[in-house]
Every structure is written in structure tokens, then in C-alpha cells.
mmCIF file of C-alpha atoms in Angstrom:
data_model
loop_
_atom_site.group_PDB
_atom_site.id
_atom_site.type_symbol
_atom_site.label_atom_id
_atom_site.label_comp_id
_atom_site.label_asym_id
_atom_site.label_seq_id
_atom_site.Cartn_x
_atom_site.Cartn_y
_atom_site.Cartn_z
ATOM 1 C CA GLU W 1 108.112 60.899 113.812
ATOM 2 C CA ALA W 2 105.355 58.674 112.494
ATOM 3 C CA GLY W 3 106.499 55.527 110.745
ATOM 4 C CA VAL W 4 105.518 53.920 107.475
ATOM 5 C CA ALA W 5 101.856 53.025 107.504
ATOM 6 C CA GLN W 6 100.311 50.102 105.613
ATOM 7 C CA SER W 7 96.823 48.706 105.295
ATOM 8 C CA PRO W 8 95.253 46.283 105.486
ATOM 9 C CA ARG W 9 97.445 44.297 107.896
ATOM 10 C CA TYR W 10 95.939 41.004 106.807
ATOM 11 C CA LYS W 11 94.044 39.847 103.748
ATOM 12 C CA ILE W 12 92.715 36.468 102.743
ATOM 13 C CA ILE W 13 91.465 35.944 99.228
ATOM 14 C CA GLU W 14 90.845 33.102 96.827
ATOM 15 C CA LYS W 15 93.026 32.558 93.787
ATOM 16 C CA ARG W 16 92.067 34.604 90.730
ATOM 17 C CA GLN W 17 90.621 37.377 92.895
ATOM 18 C CA SER W 18 92.094 40.873 93.045
ATOM 19 C CA VAL W 19 93.632 42.635 95.980
ATOM 20 C CA ALA W 20 95.120 46.047 96.695
ATOM 21 C CA PHE W 21 97.525 47.261 99.358
ATOM 22 C CA TRP W 22 98.109 50.787 100.480
ATOM 23 C CA CYS W 23 101.260 52.459 101.841
ATOM 24 C CA ASN W 24 101.854 55.895 103.337
ATOM 25 C CA PRO W 25 105.582 56.614 103.678
ATOM 26 C CA ILE W 26 107.254 58.737 106.268
ATOM 27 C CA SER W 27 106.592 62.404 105.588
ATOM 28 C CA GLY W 28 109.201 63.891 103.280
ATOM 29 C CA HIS W 29 110.537 60.538 102.010
ATOM 30 C CA ALA W 30 110.650 60.753 98.261
ATOM 31 C CA THR W 31 111.840 57.208 97.728
ATOM 32 C CA LEU W 32 109.397 54.337 98.284
ATOM 33 C CA TYR W 33 109.870 50.603 97.834
ATOM 34 C CA TRP W 34 107.586 47.600 97.757
ATOM 35 C CA TYR W 35 109.119 44.293 98.807
ATOM 36 C CA GLN W 36 107.626 40.813 98.815
ATOM 37 C CA GLN W 37 108.677 38.553 101.678
ATOM 38 C CA ILE W 38 107.782 34.917 101.273
ATOM 39 C CA LEU W 39 107.791 32.862 104.477
ATOM 40 C CA GLY W 40 111.302 31.868 105.432
ATOM 41 C CA GLN W 41 112.995 34.196 102.955
ATOM 42 C CA GLY W 42 114.385 37.715 102.852
ATOM 43 C CA PRO W 43 112.390 40.538 101.330
ATOM 44 C CA LYS W 44 112.636 40.830 97.545
ATOM 45 C CA LEU W 45 112.190 44.149 95.760
ATOM 46 C CA LEU W 46 109.095 44.440 93.552
ATOM 47 C CA ILE W 47 109.253 48.133 92.653
ATOM 48 C CA GLN W 48 111.025 51.338 93.631
ATOM 49 C CA PHE W 49 109.608 54.833 93.195
ATOM 50 C CA GLN W 50 111.357 58.194 93.304
ATOM 51 C CA ASN W 51 108.555 60.700 93.877
ATOM 52 C CA ASN W 52 105.893 59.516 91.367
ATOM 53 C CA GLY W 53 108.363 57.971 88.895
ATOM 54 C CA VAL W 54 109.410 54.322 88.686
ATOM 55 C CA VAL W 55 113.104 53.723 89.288
ATOM 56 C CA ASP W 56 113.189 49.959 89.164
ATOM 57 C CA ASP W 57 110.367 47.481 88.397
ATOM 58 C CA SER W 58 112.510 44.784 86.862
ATOM 59 C CA GLN W 59 111.325 42.125 89.328
ATOM 60 C CA LEU W 60 107.636 43.048 89.241
ATOM 61 C CA PRO W 61 105.468 40.389 87.558
ATOM 62 C CA LYS W 62 103.817 42.897 85.320
ATOM 63 C CA ASP W 63 101.214 40.488 83.972
ATOM 64 C CA ARG W 64 99.476 40.485 87.347
ATOM 65 C CA PHE W 65 101.089 43.106 89.574
ATOM 66 C CA SER W 66 100.778 46.841 89.243
ATOM 67 C CA ALA W 67 101.761 49.763 91.432
ATOM 68 C CA GLU W 68 101.323 53.482 91.386
ATOM 69 C CA ARG W 69 102.288 56.567 93.322
ATOM 70 C CA LEU W 70 100.331 59.203 91.519
ATOM 71 C CA LYS W 71 101.027 62.222 93.782
ATOM 72 C CA GLY W 72 104.428 61.128 94.942
ATOM 73 C CA VAL W 73 103.269 60.302 98.457
ATOM 74 C CA ASP W 74 100.935 57.338 99.046
ATOM 75 C CA SER W 75 101.319 54.257 96.957
ATOM 76 C CA THR W 76 99.109 51.299 96.094
ATOM 77 C CA LEU W 77 100.137 47.829 94.965
ATOM 78 C CA LYS W 78 97.605 45.666 93.181
ATOM 79 C CA ILE W 79 97.517 42.001 92.257
ATOM 80 C CA GLN W 80 95.070 40.877 89.599
ATOM 81 C CA PRO W 81 94.472 37.950 89.413
ATOM 82 C CA ALA W 82 96.155 36.457 92.487
ATOM 83 C CA LYS W 83 97.887 33.101 92.461
ATOM 84 C CA LEU W 84 98.617 30.728 95.323
ATOM 85 C CA GLU W 85 102.329 31.640 95.133
ATOM 86 C CA ASP W 86 101.512 35.291 95.892
ATOM 87 C CA SER W 87 100.915 34.383 99.482
ATOM 88 C CA ALA W 88 103.520 36.481 101.341
ATOM 89 C CA VAL W 89 104.019 39.586 103.409
ATOM 90 C CA TYR W 90 104.130 42.743 101.318
ATOM 91 C CA LEU W 91 106.424 45.320 102.884
ATOM 92 C CA CYS W 92 106.562 48.970 102.022
ATOM 93 C CA ALA W 93 109.661 50.956 102.876
ATOM 94 C CA SER W 94 110.722 54.550 102.414
ATOM 95 C CA THR W 95 113.860 56.657 102.676
ATOM 96 C CA ASN W 96 115.043 60.224 102.266
ATOM 97 C CA LEU W 97 118.058 60.264 99.910
ATOM 98 C CA LEU W 98 118.918 63.822 101.016
ATOM 99 C CA GLU W 99 119.749 62.669 104.523
ATOM 100 C CA ALA W 100 123.285 61.583 105.410
ATOM 101 C CA VAL W 101 122.126 58.158 106.512
ATOM 102 C CA ASN W 102 119.702 56.710 104.014
ATOM 103 C CA GLU W 103 118.144 54.079 106.211
ATOM 104 C CA GLN W 104 115.178 52.321 104.679
ATOM 105 C CA PHE W 105 112.303 52.349 107.125
ATOM 106 C CA PHE W 106 109.876 49.509 106.782
ATOM 107 C CA GLY W 107 106.161 49.445 107.443
ATOM 108 C CA PRO W 108 104.441 46.644 109.390
ATOM 109 C CA GLY W 109 103.550 44.814 106.173
ATOM 110 C CA THR W 110 100.391 43.276 104.765
ATOM 111 C CA ARG W 111 100.123 39.532 105.181
ATOM 112 C CA LEU W 112 98.356 38.048 102.115
ATOM 113 C CA THR W 113 96.990 34.553 102.087
ATOM 114 C CA VAL W 114 95.747 33.218 98.736
ATOM 115 C CA LEU W 115 93.557 30.142 99.047
ATOM 116 C CA GLY A 1 122.013 41.032 89.476
ATOM 117 C CA GLU A 2 123.296 40.926 93.022
ATOM 118 C CA ASN A 3 123.185 37.609 94.895
ATOM 119 C CA VAL A 4 123.534 37.575 98.644
ATOM 120 C CA GLU A 5 124.224 34.281 100.461
ATOM 121 C CA GLN A 6 123.784 34.080 104.217
ATOM 122 C CA HIS A 7 124.923 31.448 106.729
ATOM 123 C CA PRO A 8 123.938 29.813 108.931
ATOM 124 C CA SER A 9 120.170 29.614 108.457
ATOM 125 C CA THR A 10 119.694 28.815 112.167
ATOM 126 C CA LEU A 11 121.890 29.538 115.107
ATOM 127 C CA SER A 12 121.383 28.618 118.748
ATOM 128 C CA VAL A 13 123.627 30.047 121.454
ATOM 129 C CA GLN A 14 123.618 30.249 125.220
ATOM 130 C CA GLU A 15 123.000 33.588 126.839
ATOM 131 C CA GLY A 16 126.254 35.463 127.205
ATOM 132 C CA ASP A 17 127.955 33.704 124.281
ATOM 133 C CA SER A 18 128.819 35.392 121.009
ATOM 134 C CA ALA A 19 126.997 34.881 117.705
ATOM 135 C CA VAL A 20 128.420 35.342 114.261
ATOM 136 C CA ILE A 21 126.442 35.470 110.996
ATOM 137 C CA LYS A 22 128.228 35.555 107.668
ATOM 138 C CA CYS A 23 127.191 36.832 104.238
ATOM 139 C CA THR A 24 128.780 36.834 100.823
ATOM 140 C CA TYR A 25 127.763 38.944 97.828
ATOM 141 C CA SER A 26 128.421 38.674 94.144
ATOM 142 C CA ASP A 27 128.368 42.187 92.748
ATOM 143 C CA SER A 28 131.671 44.013 93.238
ATOM 144 C CA ALA A 29 129.804 47.289 92.673
ATOM 145 C CA SER A 30 127.901 46.880 95.947
ATOM 146 C CA ASN A 31 128.932 49.533 98.451
ATOM 147 C CA TYR A 32 126.333 49.493 101.193
ATOM 148 C CA PHE A 33 125.734 46.596 103.590
ATOM 149 C CA PRO A 34 122.976 46.911 106.229
ATOM 150 C CA TRP A 35 121.844 44.336 108.738
ATOM 151 C CA TYR A 36 118.195 44.062 109.765
ATOM 152 C CA LYS A 37 116.582 42.365 112.739
ATOM 153 C CA GLN A 38 113.069 41.032 112.364
ATOM 154 C CA GLU A 39 111.129 39.742 115.330
ATOM 155 C CA LEU A 40 108.224 37.415 114.728
ATOM 156 C CA GLY A 41 105.391 39.228 113.005
ATOM 157 C CA LYS A 42 107.227 42.538 113.136
ATOM 158 C CA ARG A 43 108.819 44.763 110.547
ATOM 159 C CA PRO A 44 112.554 44.556 109.730
ATOM 160 C CA GLN A 45 114.560 47.136 111.670
ATOM 161 C CA LEU A 46 118.032 48.333 110.851
ATOM 162 C CA ILE A 47 120.525 47.451 113.570
ATOM 163 C CA ILE A 48 123.821 48.379 111.921
ATOM 164 C CA ASP A 49 125.201 49.158 108.486
ATOM 165 C CA ILE A 50 128.604 49.571 106.867
ATOM 166 C CA ARG A 51 129.881 51.163 103.703
ATOM 167 C CA SER A 52 132.655 49.894 101.506
ATOM 168 C CA ASN A 53 135.144 52.531 102.603
ATOM 169 C CA VAL A 54 135.054 51.117 106.171
ATOM 170 C CA GLY A 55 136.339 47.736 107.274
ATOM 171 C CA GLU A 56 134.656 47.500 110.648
ATOM 172 C CA LYS A 57 131.946 49.276 112.615
ATOM 173 C CA LYS A 58 130.813 48.704 116.164
ATOM 174 C CA ASP A 59 127.785 49.765 118.161
ATOM 175 C CA GLN A 60 127.759 48.507 121.743
ATOM 176 C CA ARG A 61 127.332 44.724 121.553
ATOM 177 C CA ILE A 62 127.072 44.462 117.809
ATOM 178 C CA ALA A 63 129.779 44.857 115.171
ATOM 179 C CA VAL A 64 130.025 44.349 111.466
ATOM 180 C CA THR A 65 133.150 43.563 109.455
ATOM 181 C CA LEU A 66 133.574 43.883 105.710
ATOM 182 C CA ASN A 67 136.105 42.328 103.384
ATOM 183 C CA LYS A 68 135.569 43.846 99.972
ATOM 184 C CA THR A 69 138.291 41.807 98.358
ATOM 185 C CA ALA A 70 136.673 38.547 99.385
ATOM 186 C CA LYS A 71 133.144 40.037 99.047
ATOM 187 C CA HIS A 72 131.992 38.944 102.413
ATOM 188 C CA PHE A 73 130.731 40.673 105.594
ATOM 189 C CA SER A 74 129.794 39.447 109.009
ATOM 190 C CA LEU A 75 127.647 40.401 111.959
ATOM 191 C CA HIS A 76 129.037 39.772 115.440
ATOM 192 C CA ILE A 77 126.868 39.952 118.514
ATOM 193 C CA THR A 78 128.654 39.687 121.849
ATOM 194 C CA GLU A 79 127.180 38.920 125.293
ATOM 195 C CA THR A 80 123.974 37.690 123.704
ATOM 196 C CA GLN A 81 120.705 38.122 125.570
ATOM 197 C CA PRO A 82 117.328 36.355 125.121
ATOM 198 C CA GLU A 83 115.924 39.502 123.562
ATOM 199 C CA ASP A 84 118.458 39.140 120.747
ATOM 200 C CA SER A 85 116.377 36.125 119.542
ATOM 201 C CA ALA A 86 115.023 37.057 116.096
ATOM 202 C CA VAL A 87 115.682 36.587 112.418
ATOM 203 C CA TYR A 88 118.652 38.604 111.113
ATOM 204 C CA PHE A 89 118.977 39.565 107.470
ATOM 205 C CA CYS A 90 122.045 40.877 105.728
ATOM 206 C CA ALA A 91 121.632 42.944 102.567
ATOM 207 C CA ALA A 92 123.726 44.615 99.908
ATOM 208 C CA SER A 93 123.116 47.414 97.449
ATOM 209 C CA GLY A 94 124.984 49.758 95.185
ATOM 210 C CA ASP A 95 124.603 52.495 97.825
ATOM 211 C CA SER A 96 122.142 53.549 100.428
ATOM 212 C CA GLY A 97 118.987 54.581 98.679
ATOM 213 C CA TYR A 98 119.242 51.798 96.147
ATOM 214 C CA ALA A 99 116.979 48.786 96.552
ATOM 215 C CA LEU A 100 118.357 46.198 98.962
ATOM 216 C CA ASN A 101 119.207 42.634 97.961
ATOM 217 C CA PHE A 102 118.623 40.510 101.027
ATOM 218 C CA GLY A 103 120.006 37.215 102.190
ATOM 219 C CA LYS A 104 117.600 34.456 103.269
ATOM 220 C CA GLY A 105 117.971 35.226 106.942
ATOM 221 C CA THR A 106 119.393 33.619 110.087
ATOM 222 C CA SER A 107 117.110 32.572 112.882
ATOM 223 C CA LEU A 108 119.002 33.254 116.105
ATOM 224 C CA LEU A 109 117.841 31.681 119.353
ATOM 225 C CA VAL A 110 119.462 32.751 122.581
ATOM 226 C CA THR A 111 118.663 30.406 125.416
ATOM 227 C CA PRO A 112 118.911 31.452 129.091
#
């Protein structure tokens, strides 16, 4: 089966610019997560969707970050305006809660560098 | 919220030796404990997981143990090989499907 797809793979922007990331989960996976992984640290949840509804966005910096999953499939994560500390890898993951083993499958990530 | 501590941050072993990575968690409601392996520039991949109703689980050269009373769990890799070199992350969550709370990772180096 195809894995989680993300684009772009790399992005370099200057601070105060805007950027958007795209994620296409594994077909049939209703649950989608966005994680932020700063260099040398473990991934940290930004937002979790169940279909097109938000389950958990408690750690999303809502003054600059936004995310949507309008049709319950693809998702976009936006940062506006970006700060230096937003430099990180943004990982998308998905899972199917109806399966016996609810493994979270991760995409390859988008590496963001803010200059 | 859940806080996961992971030790050591770096670990170097000789090929064929065993490696042990330990994690502690703070939320007694956590019931699902996966371990992910992340090679440089690659995505995290699940290598083994355990649920709170199980004390130990083994898959070939890797095993995970869980002590719910003490709130700690460990990853054991036996007969290490150079291809085991990677960063390993432990995580905890209320159950599978819930968002994962990750430790900071252990960089494992297996030298021939």
C-alpha cells in the first residue's frame, strides 16, 4: 500500500514569510496528525484530525499556525508569519482506528528552514 | 499532560553486544507504548509496541518490557548489528490512536 505522502520535502523561507505544507494520508485512514520535530528532539503533536474534525490542537500556536482537512482526506498546515524557531521537520502521520493494531504511519516530512 | 523521559541520549556498543534504552512516563492513564526507529533523514518507523496489559513483548532481536507500577518501559536489542545504528524514540499515549508523546530520543551507534 502507498504510504503517507508529504510535499514539499524541503522549504527555505525568510522570517515573517508564509509557508504551507501538504499531506496525503494512507487511503482509508480517518485519523491524521501533524507533528513538529525540532533537531535533536522527538516529534511533538501540533494537531490531530478525525476525518475533517479537530480532535486535539492544544499545542498548536494558533496565532501563527493553522491547519485544515476540509474533505477528511488531504490536509494542509500553514505558518503565517514564520519565526526562526519554526525551523524543524514537519511530520504528518495517519492511522486507521478500526484496525486491531493502530500503528501511526509517518510521512517523510517537510524540512523547513527559516532564515 | 504526559511527560516522557528517555535515557541515555547517546549509546555506543560493539557489534554483537546488547543495547538497552529506558523511558519513564508521568501519566498513569497511559496505556500504549510504541518504540520508533529513525534513520538519518528518514521517517520514524514503528519497531515494536506494548500495551499496559502486557509486561513483555519480543520480536526476534528486540524486546520491550513495561512496569506500570513504576511507570517505566525499556527497549532491549540483542546481538546488535551496524544497521541497528539510528535514533530510537519511545512514546506513550492513552491508547493507540491517541496522539503520541515522544521522548527526546537515543542515538545508538553500533561499531563493527
